Amino acid sequence: FFRRIIMQQQQQQQQEDQKETSLEETDDSDDSDRYYESESNDSSSIKTSHLNHSQRSHDRQWEEMYQQLQAYQLQNGHCLVPPRIRKLRIWTITQRVSKKRNRLSTDRIRRLDAIGFVWAARNQRWEEMYRQLQVFQSHNGHCSIPHKIYPKLYDWVKF
């Protein structure tokens, strides 16, 4: 499921990059002709220029999403974004996958760590629910969770 979402996000990113590139080409057609004339006729310099533009666009988007996560963390005290905030949630999942595949820079990892980013979200959620169950058990002497009073804990225990 997450792979499909990540692939869709990457496709959207590529489409946005292509749109941005085509807009720049139409706006600056005279300038771009002069730019390419002044460069060598080597196609690799054109490819490098496009890659640099694409990378800058990707970096800008990463920075914008990071700032959204920072704001979320300041407001909520954590970085576990719920599914209802879809775009930011998908972005956090993408960061976890990128780190797992060694595709996330050490600087970005450091920045995410600095705001308390949780790399193993499933483990974090499990630990939190387990702590809630321990508290319930210590107060009540049992683990028979009433559904109406503690619906999330009930569902977690039932699962």
mmCIF file of C-alpha atoms in Angstrom:
data_model
loop_
_atom_site.group_PDB
_atom_site.id
_atom_site.type_symbol
_atom_site.label_atom_id
_atom_site.label_comp_id
_atom_site.label_asym_id
_atom_site.label_seq_id
_atom_site.Cartn_x
_atom_site.Cartn_y
_atom_site.Cartn_z
ATOM 1 C CA PHE A 1 0.000 0.000 0.000
ATOM 2 C CA PHE A 2 2.698 2.476 1.013
ATOM 3 C CA ARG A 3 4.818 1.597 -2.013
ATOM 4 C CA ARG A 4 1.903 2.548 -4.263
ATOM 5 C CA ILE A 5 1.465 5.842 -2.420
ATOM 6 C CA ILE A 6 5.189 6.585 -2.631
ATOM 7 C CA MET A 7 5.206 5.781 -6.349
ATOM 8 C CA GLN A 8 2.210 8.080 -6.887
ATOM 9 C CA GLN A 9 3.961 10.829 -4.953
ATOM 10 C CA GLN A 10 7.105 10.388 -7.056
ATOM 11 C CA GLN A 11 5.065 10.491 -10.272
ATOM 12 C CA GLN A 12 3.335 13.673 -9.114
ATOM 13 C CA GLN A 13 6.733 15.167 -8.311
ATOM 14 C CA GLN A 14 8.009 14.322 -11.786
ATOM 15 C CA GLN A 15 4.904 15.812 -13.396
ATOM 16 C CA GLU A 16 5.274 18.983 -11.345
ATOM 17 C CA ASP A 17 8.957 19.203 -12.311
ATOM 18 C CA GLN A 18 8.045 18.809 -15.979
ATOM 19 C CA LYS A 19 5.354 21.493 -15.737
ATOM 20 C CA GLU A 20 7.730 23.854 -13.945
ATOM 21 C CA THR A 21 10.432 23.234 -16.538
ATOM 22 C CA SER A 22 8.057 23.819 -19.457
ATOM 23 C CA LEU A 23 6.791 27.051 -17.865
ATOM 24 C CA GLU A 24 10.329 28.311 -17.405
ATOM 25 C CA GLU A 25 11.178 27.443 -20.979
ATOM 26 C CA THR A 26 8.234 29.439 -22.334
ATOM 27 C CA ASP A 27 8.910 32.408 -20.055
ATOM 28 C CA ASP A 28 12.624 32.590 -20.757
ATOM 29 C CA SER A 29 12.893 31.241 -24.288
ATOM 30 C CA ASP A 30 15.290 33.954 -25.453
ATOM 31 C CA ASP A 31 17.428 33.672 -22.340
ATOM 32 C CA SER A 32 17.556 29.890 -22.507
ATOM 33 C CA ASP A 33 18.665 30.028 -26.168
ATOM 34 C CA ARG A 34 21.500 32.352 -25.207
ATOM 35 C CA TYR A 35 22.347 30.117 -22.240
ATOM 36 C CA TYR A 36 22.588 27.018 -24.378
ATOM 37 C CA GLU A 37 24.515 28.850 -27.100
ATOM 38 C CA SER A 38 27.047 30.052 -24.576
ATOM 39 C CA GLU A 39 27.479 26.540 -23.192
ATOM 40 C CA SER A 40 29.279 23.902 -25.166
ATOM 41 C CA ASN A 41 27.157 21.834 -27.507
ATOM 42 C CA ASP A 42 27.704 18.869 -25.246
ATOM 43 C CA SER A 43 24.317 17.374 -24.296
ATOM 44 C CA SER A 44 25.632 16.408 -20.861
ATOM 45 C CA SER A 45 25.728 20.075 -19.783
ATOM 46 C CA ILE A 46 22.026 20.406 -20.697
ATOM 47 C CA LYS A 47 21.214 17.224 -18.784
ATOM 48 C CA THR A 48 23.196 18.472 -15.780
ATOM 49 C CA SER A 49 21.345 21.781 -15.864
ATOM 50 C CA HIS A 50 18.005 19.971 -15.896
ATOM 51 C CA LEU A 51 19.097 17.680 -13.052
ATOM 52 C CA ASN A 52 20.215 20.659 -10.977
ATOM 53 C CA HIS A 53 16.847 22.346 -11.538
ATOM 54 C CA SER A 54 15.021 19.144 -10.649
ATOM 55 C CA GLN A 55 17.127 18.706 -7.513
ATOM 56 C CA ARG A 56 16.491 22.303 -6.431
ATOM 57 C CA SER A 57 12.761 21.789 -6.905
ATOM 58 C CA HIS A 58 12.908 18.567 -4.898
ATOM 59 C CA ASP A 59 14.898 20.324 -2.146
ATOM 60 C CA ARG A 60 12.341 23.145 -2.014
ATOM 61 C CA GLN A 61 9.501 20.669 -1.633
ATOM 62 C CA TRP A 62 11.372 18.763 1.061
ATOM 63 C CA GLU A 63 11.958 21.990 2.968
ATOM 64 C CA GLU A 64 8.286 22.990 2.723
ATOM 65 C CA MET A 65 7.134 19.615 4.054
ATOM 66 C CA TYR A 66 9.761 19.707 6.802
ATOM 67 C CA GLN A 67 8.433 23.095 7.889
ATOM 68 C CA GLN A 68 4.890 21.702 7.939
ATOM 69 C CA LEU A 69 6.098 18.827 10.117
ATOM 70 C CA GLN A 70 7.881 21.268 12.430
ATOM 71 C CA ALA A 71 4.655 23.258 12.819
ATOM 72 C CA TYR A 72 2.695 20.056 13.460
ATOM 73 C CA GLN A 73 5.236 18.978 16.074
ATOM 74 C CA LEU A 74 5.099 22.347 17.842
ATOM 75 C CA GLN A 75 1.312 22.239 17.939
ATOM 76 C CA ASN A 76 0.934 18.577 18.950
ATOM 77 C CA GLY A 77 4.151 17.721 20.771
ATOM 78 C CA HIS A 78 5.009 14.788 18.487
ATOM 79 C CA CYS A 79 5.676 13.878 14.859
ATOM 80 C CA LEU A 80 3.208 10.988 14.504
ATOM 81 C CA VAL A 81 0.987 12.513 11.847
ATOM 82 C CA PRO A 82 -2.521 10.987 11.672
ATOM 83 C CA PRO A 83 -3.985 9.649 8.410
ATOM 84 C CA ARG A 84 -6.425 12.575 8.124
ATOM 85 C CA ILE A 85 -3.465 14.865 7.311
ATOM 86 C CA ARG A 86 -2.770 12.794 4.217
ATOM 87 C CA LYS A 87 -0.047 14.730 2.392
ATOM 88 C CA LEU A 88 2.117 15.230 5.487
ATOM 89 C CA ARG A 89 1.529 11.649 6.633
ATOM 90 C CA ILE A 90 2.647 10.268 3.265
ATOM 91 C CA TRP A 91 5.704 12.526 3.374
ATOM 92 C CA THR A 92 6.694 11.155 6.805
ATOM 93 C CA ILE A 93 6.279 7.600 5.537
ATOM 94 C CA THR A 94 8.452 8.478 2.548
ATOM 95 C CA GLN A 95 11.170 9.774 4.888
ATOM 96 C CA ARG A 96 11.140 6.511 6.853
ATOM 97 C CA VAL A 97 11.382 4.439 3.679
ATOM 98 C CA SER A 98 14.128 6.666 2.263
ATOM 99 C CA LYS A 99 16.186 6.298 5.426
ATOM 100 C CA LYS A 100 15.670 2.548 5.451
ATOM 101 C CA ARG A 101 16.956 2.378 1.858
ATOM 102 C CA ASN A 102 19.911 4.705 2.645
ATOM 103 C CA ARG A 103 18.530 7.412 0.343
ATOM 104 C CA LEU A 104 18.127 10.142 2.975
ATOM 105 C CA SER A 105 21.059 12.455 3.607
ATOM 106 C CA THR A 106 22.660 12.589 7.039
ATOM 107 C CA ASP A 107 21.735 16.276 7.247
ATOM 108 C CA ARG A 108 18.053 15.513 6.718
ATOM 109 C CA ILE A 109 18.187 12.665 9.220
ATOM 110 C CA ARG A 110 19.825 15.014 11.735
ATOM 111 C CA ARG A 111 17.165 17.679 11.157
ATOM 112 C CA LEU A 112 14.317 15.196 11.554
ATOM 113 C CA ASP A 113 15.935 13.779 14.704
ATOM 114 C CA ALA A 114 16.174 17.307 16.115
ATOM 115 C CA ILE A 115 12.375 17.690 16.111
ATOM 116 C CA GLY A 116 11.741 14.243 17.579
ATOM 117 C CA PHE A 117 10.861 12.381 14.389
ATOM 118 C CA VAL A 118 9.907 8.766 15.120
ATOM 119 C CA TRP A 119 11.632 6.417 12.700
ATOM 120 C CA ALA A 120 9.774 3.288 13.842
ATOM 121 C CA ALA A 121 6.232 4.640 14.093
ATOM 122 C CA ARG A 122 4.602 1.241 14.513
ATOM 123 C CA ASN A 123 6.828 0.425 17.472
ATOM 124 C CA GLN A 124 6.152 3.842 18.991
ATOM 125 C CA ARG A 125 2.382 3.412 18.740
ATOM 126 C CA TRP A 126 2.560 -0.099 20.158
ATOM 127 C CA GLU A 127 4.649 1.089 23.110
ATOM 128 C CA GLU A 128 2.183 3.919 23.814
ATOM 129 C CA MET A 129 -0.810 1.591 23.789
ATOM 130 C CA TYR A 130 1.041 -0.900 25.984
ATOM 131 C CA ARG A 131 1.778 1.871 28.522
ATOM 132 C CA GLN A 132 -1.918 2.781 28.530
ATOM 133 C CA LEU A 133 -2.818 -0.858 29.158
ATOM 134 C CA GLN A 134 -0.313 -1.028 32.040
ATOM 135 C CA VAL A 135 -1.830 2.078 33.613
ATOM 136 C CA PHE A 136 -5.343 0.688 33.211
ATOM 137 C CA GLN A 137 -4.312 -2.660 34.718
ATOM 138 C CA SER A 138 -2.551 -1.035 37.687
ATOM 139 C CA HIS A 139 -5.651 1.052 38.474
ATOM 140 C CA ASN A 140 -8.258 -1.651 37.880
ATOM 141 C CA GLY A 141 -6.449 -4.920 38.592
ATOM 142 C CA HIS A 142 -7.490 -6.449 35.247
ATOM 143 C CA CYS A 143 -7.201 -5.946 31.486
ATOM 144 C CA SER A 144 -10.871 -6.224 30.519
ATOM 145 C CA ILE A 145 -11.119 -2.869 28.768
ATOM 146 C CA PRO A 146 -14.627 -1.358 28.531
ATOM 147 C CA HIS A 147 -15.286 -0.471 24.893
ATOM 148 C CA LYS A 148 -17.447 2.573 25.562
ATOM 149 C CA ILE A 149 -14.954 4.261 27.896
ATOM 150 C CA TYR A 150 -11.666 3.380 26.155
ATOM 151 C CA PRO A 151 -12.515 2.525 22.533
ATOM 152 C CA LYS A 152 -8.958 2.859 21.140
ATOM 153 C CA LEU A 153 -7.397 0.806 23.909
ATOM 154 C CA TYR A 154 -10.195 -1.752 23.613
ATOM 155 C CA ASP A 155 -9.582 -2.108 19.860
ATOM 156 C CA TRP A 156 -5.845 -2.399 20.400
ATOM 157 C CA VAL A 157 -6.211 -5.116 23.043
ATOM 158 C CA LYS A 158 -8.803 -6.933 20.919
ATOM 159 C CA PHE A 159 -6.534 -6.845 17.882
#
